[in-house]
Tab-separated table of C-alpha atoms and ligand atoms in Angstrom:
chain	number	residue	atom	x	y	z
A	637	MET	CA	2.116	-15.167	88.376
A	638	ASN	CA	3.554	-18.508	90.151
A	639	ASP	CA	6.761	-18.697	88.262
A	640	LYS	CA	7.512	-15.055	88.070
A	641	ILE	CA	10.203	-12.826	89.598
A	642	CYS	CA	9.135	-9.239	90.289
A	643	VAL	CA	11.465	-6.560	91.158
A	644	ILE	CA	9.711	-3.312	92.585
A	645	THR	CA	11.336	0.008	93.694
A	646	GLY	CA	9.687	1.926	96.382
A	647	ALA	CA	7.662	-1.221	97.308
A	648	ASN	CA	7.374	-0.203	101.115
A	649	SER	CA	4.757	2.624	100.533
A	650	GLY	CA	1.866	3.654	98.545
A	651	ILE	CA	1.344	2.472	95.116
A	652	GLY	CA	4.606	0.363	95.254
A	653	LYS	CA	3.430	-1.292	98.395
A	654	VAL	CA	0.066	-2.308	97.016
A	655	THR	CA	1.668	-3.485	93.713
A	656	ALA	CA	4.072	-5.713	95.474
A	657	ARG	CA	1.252	-7.121	97.638
A	658	GLU	CA	-1.076	-7.896	94.864
A	659	LEU	CA	1.664	-9.437	92.666
A	660	ALA	CA	2.649	-11.484	95.616
A	661	LYS	CA	-0.954	-12.464	96.254
A	662	GLN	CA	-0.957	-13.654	92.879
A	663	GLY	CA	2.032	-15.960	93.471
A	664	ALA	CA	4.774	-14.061	92.306
A	665	HIS	CA	8.211	-13.875	94.066
A	666	VAL	CA	8.551	-10.441	94.943
A	667	VAL	CA	11.836	-8.316	95.481
A	668	MET	CA	11.232	-5.122	97.270
A	669	LEU	CA	13.943	-2.679	96.527
A	670	CYS	CA	13.533	0.068	99.171
A	671	ARG	CA	15.838	2.664	101.053
A	672	ASN	CA	14.569	2.356	104.583
A	673	GLU	CA	15.034	-1.184	106.451
A	674	GLU	CA	12.449	-0.744	109.146
A	675	LYS	CA	9.673	0.727	106.568
A	676	ALA	CA	10.520	-2.251	104.255
A	677	GLU	CA	10.293	-4.812	106.957
A	678	ARG	CA	6.945	-3.486	108.158
A	679	ALA	CA	5.651	-3.649	104.426
A	680	LYS	CA	7.102	-7.107	104.037
A	681	GLU	CA	5.442	-8.456	107.280
A	682	GLY	CA	1.991	-6.958	105.753
A	683	ILE	CA	2.576	-8.708	102.417
A	684	LEU	CA	3.612	-12.007	104.153
A	685	ARG	CA	0.358	-11.972	106.143
A	686	VAL	CA	-1.892	-12.202	103.083
A	687	CYS	CA	0.051	-13.407	100.168
A	688	GLY	CA	0.258	-17.399	101.180
A	689	HIS	CA	3.991	-18.019	100.600
A	690	SER	CA	7.310	-16.645	101.778
A	691	ARG	CA	8.934	-15.473	98.392
A	692	VAL	CA	9.222	-11.939	99.492
A	693	ASP	CA	12.629	-10.304	99.820
A	694	ILE	CA	13.993	-6.871	100.573
A	695	VAL	CA	17.003	-5.231	99.041
A	696	LEU	CA	18.149	-1.954	100.421
A	697	ALA	CA	19.302	0.945	98.232
A	698	ASP	CA	18.750	4.640	98.366
A	699	LEU	CA	18.263	5.572	94.689
A	700	SER	CA	19.878	8.881	95.181
A	701	SER	CA	23.219	6.902	95.354
A	702	THR	CA	24.616	5.238	92.166
A	703	GLN	CA	27.000	3.272	94.384
A	704	GLN	CA	23.868	1.899	96.486
A	705	ILE	CA	22.159	1.097	93.193
A	706	ARG	CA	25.071	-0.825	91.889
A	707	SER	CA	25.415	-2.820	95.279
A	708	ALA	CA	21.631	-3.421	95.233
A	709	ALA	CA	21.856	-4.667	91.407
A	710	GLU	CA	24.716	-6.817	92.372
A	711	ARG	CA	22.835	-8.737	94.982
A	712	ILE	CA	19.625	-9.010	92.887
A	713	ASN	CA	21.649	-10.294	90.079
A	714	ALA	CA	23.234	-12.765	92.282
A	715	ASP	CA	20.106	-13.994	93.922
A	716	CYS	CA	17.894	-14.000	90.736
A	717	SER	CA	18.183	-16.248	87.912
A	718	LYS	CA	15.693	-13.929	85.926
A	719	ILE	CA	13.610	-11.014	86.191
A	720	ASP	CA	10.182	-11.244	84.566
A	721	VAL	CA	8.936	-7.846	85.729
A	722	LEU	CA	11.008	-4.653	86.808
A	723	ILE	CA	8.693	-1.922	87.976
A	724	ASN	CA	10.741	1.362	88.405
A	725	ASN	CA	8.067	2.858	90.654
A	726	ALA	CA	10.024	4.830	93.453
A	727	GLY	CA	9.879	8.585	92.978
A	728	LEU	CA	9.955	11.871	94.997
A	729	ILE	CA	9.219	15.472	94.758
A	730	THR	CA	11.440	18.135	96.349
A	731	SER	CA	10.826	21.593	97.832
A	732	ASN	CA	11.924	24.611	96.059
A	733	THR	CA	15.318	24.374	97.137
A	734	ARG	CA	17.567	22.811	94.631
A	735	THR	CA	19.639	19.801	96.368
A	736	THR	CA	22.054	17.130	94.639
A	737	THR	CA	22.685	13.534	95.161
A	738	ASP	CA	25.983	12.062	96.407
A	739	ASP	CA	27.032	11.873	92.709
A	740	GLY	CA	26.274	15.483	92.191
A	741	PHE	CA	22.981	15.232	90.356
A	742	GLU	CA	19.977	17.385	90.877
A	743	THR	CA	17.992	15.209	93.448
A	744	THR	CA	14.769	14.812	91.505
A	745	PHE	CA	16.475	14.265	87.850
A	746	GLY	CA	18.840	11.776	89.802
A	747	VAL	CA	16.178	9.685	91.861
A	748	ASN	CA	13.311	9.893	89.333
A	749	HIS	CA	15.112	9.510	86.034
A	750	LEU	CA	18.993	8.499	86.392
A	751	ALA	CA	18.163	5.835	88.953
A	752	PRO	CA	15.657	3.602	86.967
A	753	PHE	CA	17.962	4.159	83.835
A	754	LEU	CA	20.933	2.904	85.692
A	755	LEU	CA	18.903	-0.085	87.607
A	756	THR	CA	17.367	-0.964	84.504
A	757	GLN	CA	20.838	-1.375	82.603
A	758	LEU	CA	22.348	-3.199	85.500
A	759	LEU	CA	19.625	-5.644	85.678
A	760	LEU	CA	18.975	-5.933	82.196
A	761	ASP	CA	20.663	-9.318	81.602
A	762	LYS	CA	18.379	-10.802	84.151
A	763	VAL	CA	15.167	-9.390	82.282
A	764	LEU	CA	16.665	-10.669	78.883
A	765	ALA	CA	16.789	-14.156	80.726
A	766	SER	CA	13.036	-14.177	81.308
A	767	LYS	CA	10.949	-15.583	78.371
A	768	GLN	CA	8.857	-12.687	78.557
A	769	GLY	CA	10.644	-9.648	80.059
A	770	ASN	CA	8.454	-6.719	81.084
A	771	ILE	CA	9.812	-3.216	82.480
A	772	ILE	CA	7.150	-0.778	83.702
A	773	ASN	CA	8.147	2.844	84.503
A	774	VAL	CA	5.776	4.805	86.838
A	775	SER	CA	5.447	8.243	85.258
A	776	SER	CA	2.757	11.044	85.863
A	777	GLU	CA	0.338	13.179	83.844
A	778	ALA	CA	2.389	15.768	85.664
A	779	HIS	CA	4.690	15.377	82.515
A	780	ARG	CA	2.316	17.717	80.753
A	781	PHE	CA	3.260	20.680	82.898
A	782	ALA	CA	7.030	20.324	82.270
A	783	SER	CA	9.095	23.096	80.949
A	784	PHE	CA	11.307	20.409	79.337
A	785	ASP	CA	14.790	21.676	78.541
A	786	LEU	CA	17.444	19.264	77.289
A	787	SER	CA	20.185	21.722	77.898
A	788	ASP	CA	19.090	22.206	81.399
A	789	LEU	CA	17.805	18.994	82.835
A	790	GLN	CA	19.108	19.383	86.234
A	791	TYR	CA	17.971	23.198	86.670
A	792	GLU	CA	21.494	24.553	86.776
A	793	LYS	CA	20.602	27.706	84.600
A	794	ARG	CA	16.967	28.156	85.456
A	795	LYS	CA	15.400	29.126	88.893
A	796	TYR	CA	14.808	25.948	90.765
A	797	ASN	CA	11.107	24.831	91.422
A	798	GLY	CA	10.516	21.537	92.875
A	799	LEU	CA	7.293	20.859	91.174
A	800	LYS	CA	8.554	21.848	87.708
A	801	ALA	CA	11.724	19.468	88.334
A	802	TYR	CA	9.353	16.733	89.089
A	803	CYS	CA	7.159	17.544	86.035
A	804	SER	CA	10.354	17.316	83.855
A	805	SER	CA	11.745	13.827	85.564
A	806	LYS	CA	8.291	12.209	84.699
A	807	LEU	CA	8.585	13.577	81.165
A	808	CYS	CA	11.793	11.729	81.298
A	809	ASN	CA	10.312	8.576	82.435
A	810	ILE	CA	8.085	8.465	79.120
A	811	LEU	CA	10.923	9.448	77.141
A	812	PHE	CA	13.223	6.631	78.564
A	813	THR	CA	10.457	4.096	77.987
A	814	ARG	CA	9.966	5.309	74.484
A	815	GLU	CA	13.669	4.810	73.629
A	816	LEU	CA	14.286	1.725	75.645
A	817	SER	CA	11.258	-0.075	73.499
A	818	GLN	CA	13.182	0.697	70.303
A	819	ARG	CA	16.352	-0.832	71.812
A	820	LEU	CA	15.089	-3.971	73.613
A	821	PRO	CA	14.930	-7.374	71.663
A	822	ALA	CA	11.371	-8.429	70.703
A	823	HIS	CA	10.804	-10.560	73.780
A	824	VAL	CA	11.121	-7.695	76.240
A	825	VAL	CA	8.453	-5.018	76.482
A	826	THR	CA	8.379	-1.757	78.241
A	827	ASN	CA	5.566	0.755	79.132
A	828	SER	CA	5.100	3.751	81.348
A	829	LEU	CA	1.962	4.782	83.227
A	830	HIS	CA	0.195	7.325	85.036
A	831	PRO	CA	-1.480	5.921	88.237
A	832	GLY	CA	-3.899	8.660	89.047
A	833	ALA	CA	-3.835	11.375	91.765
A	834	VAL	CA	-3.297	8.747	94.665
A	835	ALA	CA	-3.709	9.504	98.382
A	836	SER	CA	-0.388	7.953	99.248
A	837	ASN	CA	2.645	9.695	101.287
A	838	PHE	CA	3.526	11.241	98.111
A	839	GLY	CA	4.568	14.880	98.500
A	840	GLY	CA	3.289	14.926	102.055
A	841	GLY	CA	6.365	15.970	103.678
A	842	VAL	CA	7.379	18.568	101.217
A	843	PRO	CA	7.348	22.093	102.705
A	844	GLY	CA	5.298	24.896	101.306
A	845	PHE	CA	2.617	25.281	98.655
A	846	PHE	CA	2.929	21.749	97.132
A	847	GLY	CA	2.707	19.844	100.430
A	848	ILE	CA	-0.192	22.059	101.463
A	849	VAL	CA	-2.031	21.512	98.153
A	850	MET	CA	-1.468	17.676	98.662
A	851	GLN	CA	-2.831	17.725	102.174
A	852	LEU	CA	-5.845	19.438	101.077
A	853	ALA	CA	-6.499	17.454	98.034
A	854	ARG	CA	-6.181	14.091	99.808
A	855	PRO	CA	-10.033	13.620	100.573
A	856	PHE	CA	-10.452	13.903	96.479
A	857	MET	CA	-7.902	11.620	95.566
A	858	ILE	CA	-7.990	7.801	94.704
A	859	SER	CA	-6.935	5.015	97.052
A	860	GLU	CA	-3.574	3.584	96.907
A	861	GLU	CA	-5.216	0.235	95.701
A	862	LYS	CA	-6.893	1.913	92.820
A	863	GLY	CA	-3.688	3.734	91.867
A	864	ALA	CA	-1.825	0.590	91.830
A	865	GLU	CA	-4.304	-0.912	89.121
A	866	THR	CA	-2.296	0.193	86.181
A	867	SER	CA	0.766	-0.934	87.342
A	868	ILE	CA	-0.531	-4.520	88.181
A	869	TYR	CA	-2.515	-4.442	84.867
A	870	LEU	CA	0.692	-4.253	82.930
A	871	ALA	CA	2.485	-6.550	85.085
A	872	THR	CA	0.025	-9.408	84.630
A	873	SER	CA	-2.162	-8.744	81.577
A	874	GLU	CA	-1.852	-10.017	78.083
A	875	GLU	CA	-1.490	-6.324	76.800
A	876	GLY	CA	1.021	-5.809	79.642
A	877	PHE	CA	3.196	-8.309	77.785
A	878	THR	CA	2.638	-7.299	74.321
A	879	ALA	CA	2.312	-3.574	74.148
A	880	THR	CA	5.433	-1.705	74.069
A	881	GLY	CA	6.765	1.921	74.227
A	882	GLN	CA	3.493	3.015	75.294
A	883	TYR	CA	1.892	5.214	77.999
A	884	PHE	CA	-0.904	3.892	79.891
A	885	LYS	CA	-3.561	5.541	82.224
A	886	ASP	CA	-6.677	3.939	83.890
A	887	LYS	CA	-5.348	0.635	82.022
A	888	LYS	CA	-5.710	2.186	78.656
A	889	VAL	CA	-2.826	3.493	76.098
A	890	VAL	CA	-3.215	7.306	75.872
A	891	SER	CA	-0.875	9.742	74.140
A	892	PRO	CA	1.643	11.600	76.220
A	893	ASN	CA	2.138	15.319	75.066
A	894	LYS	CA	4.335	16.300	72.203
A	895	GLU	CA	7.631	16.558	73.937
A	896	ALA	CA	7.200	12.960	75.436
A	897	SER	CA	6.376	11.733	71.854
A	898	ASN	CA	9.440	13.165	70.122
A	899	ASN	CA	12.100	10.694	69.093
A	900	TYR	CA	14.804	13.244	69.121
A	901	ASN	CA	14.261	14.020	72.792
A	902	ALA	CA	14.083	10.421	73.539
A	903	LYS	CA	17.371	9.645	71.905
A	904	ARG	CA	19.338	12.892	73.225
A	905	LEU	CA	18.142	11.992	76.801
A	906	TRP	CA	19.487	8.444	76.432
A	907	GLU	CA	22.846	9.964	75.232
A	908	ILE	CA	22.893	12.547	78.048
A	909	SER	CA	22.034	9.880	80.679
A	910	GLU	CA	24.712	7.456	79.502
A	911	GLN	CA	27.181	10.458	79.644
A	912	LEU	CA	26.303	11.482	83.114
A	913	LEU	CA	26.366	8.022	84.314
A	914	GLN	CA	29.559	7.053	82.363
A	915	ILE	CA	27.863	3.867	81.193
A	916	THR	CA	26.984	2.406	77.714
A	917	PHE	CA	23.498	1.041	77.719
A	918	LEU	CA	21.857	-0.886	74.696
A	919	PRO	CA	23.108	0.270	71.422
A	920	GLN	CA	20.433	1.480	69.016
A	921	LYS	CA	19.346	-1.040	66.571
A	922	LYS	CA	20.625	-0.703	63.079
A	923	ALA	CA	17.899	0.348	60.610
A	924	ALA	CA	16.772	-2.736	58.382
A	925	SER	CA	18.719	-2.404	54.924
A	926	ALA	CA	16.304	-1.793	52.052
W	1149	NAP	N1	0.600	9.911	94.305
W	1149	NAP	C1	0.189	10.283	93.286
W	1149	NAP	O1	-0.842	11.306	93.092
W	1149	NAP	C2	1.006	9.968	92.020
W	1149	NAP	C3	0.501	10.713	90.724
W	1149	NAP	C4	1.370	10.463	89.596
W	1149	NAP	C5	2.452	9.639	89.662
W	1149	NAP	N2	3.001	9.210	90.914
W	1149	NAP	C6	4.194	8.375	90.915
W	1149	NAP	O2	3.871	7.141	91.585
W	1149	NAP	C7	4.999	6.608	92.071
W	1149	NAP	C8	4.830	5.942	93.545
W	1149	NAP	O3	4.487	7.079	94.504
W	1149	NAP	P1	3.463	7.146	95.660
W	1149	NAP	O4	2.348	7.733	95.292
W	1149	NAP	O5	3.266	5.477	96.070
W	1149	NAP	O6	4.275	7.891	96.812
W	1149	NAP	P2	4.903	7.107	98.068
W	1149	NAP	O7	3.798	6.534	98.911
W	1149	NAP	O8	5.561	8.428	98.628
W	1149	NAP	O9	6.007	6.155	97.665
W	1149	NAP	C9	7.108	6.464	97.034
W	1149	NAP	C10	8.087	5.371	97.361
W	1149	NAP	O10	9.534	5.772	96.676
W	1149	NAP	C11	10.531	5.579	97.338
W	1149	NAP	N3	11.637	6.527	97.334
W	1149	NAP	C12	11.598	7.921	97.201
W	1149	NAP	N4	12.942	8.280	97.318
W	1149	NAP	C13	13.725	7.252	97.021
W	1149	NAP	C14	15.110	6.984	97.105
W	1149	NAP	N5	15.868	8.216	97.199
W	1149	NAP	N6	15.671	5.640	97.313
W	1149	NAP	C15	14.495	4.609	97.235
W	1149	NAP	N7	13.521	4.838	97.413
W	1149	NAP	C16	12.765	6.137	97.245
W	1149	NAP	C17	9.764	5.876	99.025
W	1149	NAP	O11	10.431	5.366	99.843
W	1149	NAP	P3	10.209	6.160	101.550
W	1149	NAP	O12	9.178	5.637	102.084
W	1149	NAP	O13	11.570	5.465	102.409
W	1149	NAP	O14	10.283	7.568	101.404
W	1149	NAP	C18	8.412	5.175	98.654
W	1149	NAP	O15	8.626	3.917	98.858
W	1149	NAP	C19	6.188	7.674	92.161
W	1149	NAP	O16	7.048	7.540	91.091
W	1149	NAP	C20	5.347	9.027	91.742
W	1149	NAP	O17	5.978	9.902	91.128
W	1149	NAP	C21	2.165	9.130	92.150
């Protein structure tokens, strides 16, 4: 990974931190996109202690703010000649009280789906500048429990449930990957993955039932190291740079559920995301003429 530049969101904690550390240990220049400076600096120090070089940078952005995403992307675009691997790893789950971001998006949908959609669009030219670009989206088996509704992605019509909103946002990660794979040129791949049930900080601070379940389940969950394995596999293996549009679990391609495998859903989600963010992302490829 010596000549590779890897951008990782949520790289100060859990799966993202281990992924950043292991890629840096393999020689990659790692850009950690984090929201909390103190936590990011602490994680960076830990990575520098073991990686054997100093090519580890922090870029700060709260992914719940499109303005901060834009500033972070501007800085990365100015500092990096190319991006070989972009890992959209950051994610959250909320309580059962519906909240919105600075831009007015429902928080889970905003941070878990719209933020990686926008960040990927803003960094795409640098990914295209890599000889072999690779975009990895950290999703979840939780997508199988989504009550997916394209007409109510932000839970404006239905009673809000934090876990349901999370499941739906993780389904969006798979649909985004599916559609993105069809729009990218051949030298850039994109895949999504489930990391496993990981004993990270994830969901720990959420009050109520989900937070309690996460705490009780911790002894039975896998380590952060194990949880980062599929992300690292996709970022470093030959398969990770050749497969595209796939969903991985335990370093193997698996089938997501029906809704996540649906081309109409993927295309509509793309259009809705473009409209909400007021951006135009990659146009659809024209079908080859007969
Ligand atoms: N843990 C699991 O069992 C599990 C299972 C399936 C999928 N996943 C997925 O794995 C990914 C990583 O989760 P994890 O388990 O490593 O959890 P984690 O330890 O809580 O890490 C999540 C990371 O995302 C960052 N983040 C959250 N909201 C953000 C925001 N608004 N702006 C910027 N960064 C933000 C966090 O930053 P702070 O430290 O500042 O909060 C943290 O760095 C997530 O996408 C999650 O959905 C996890």
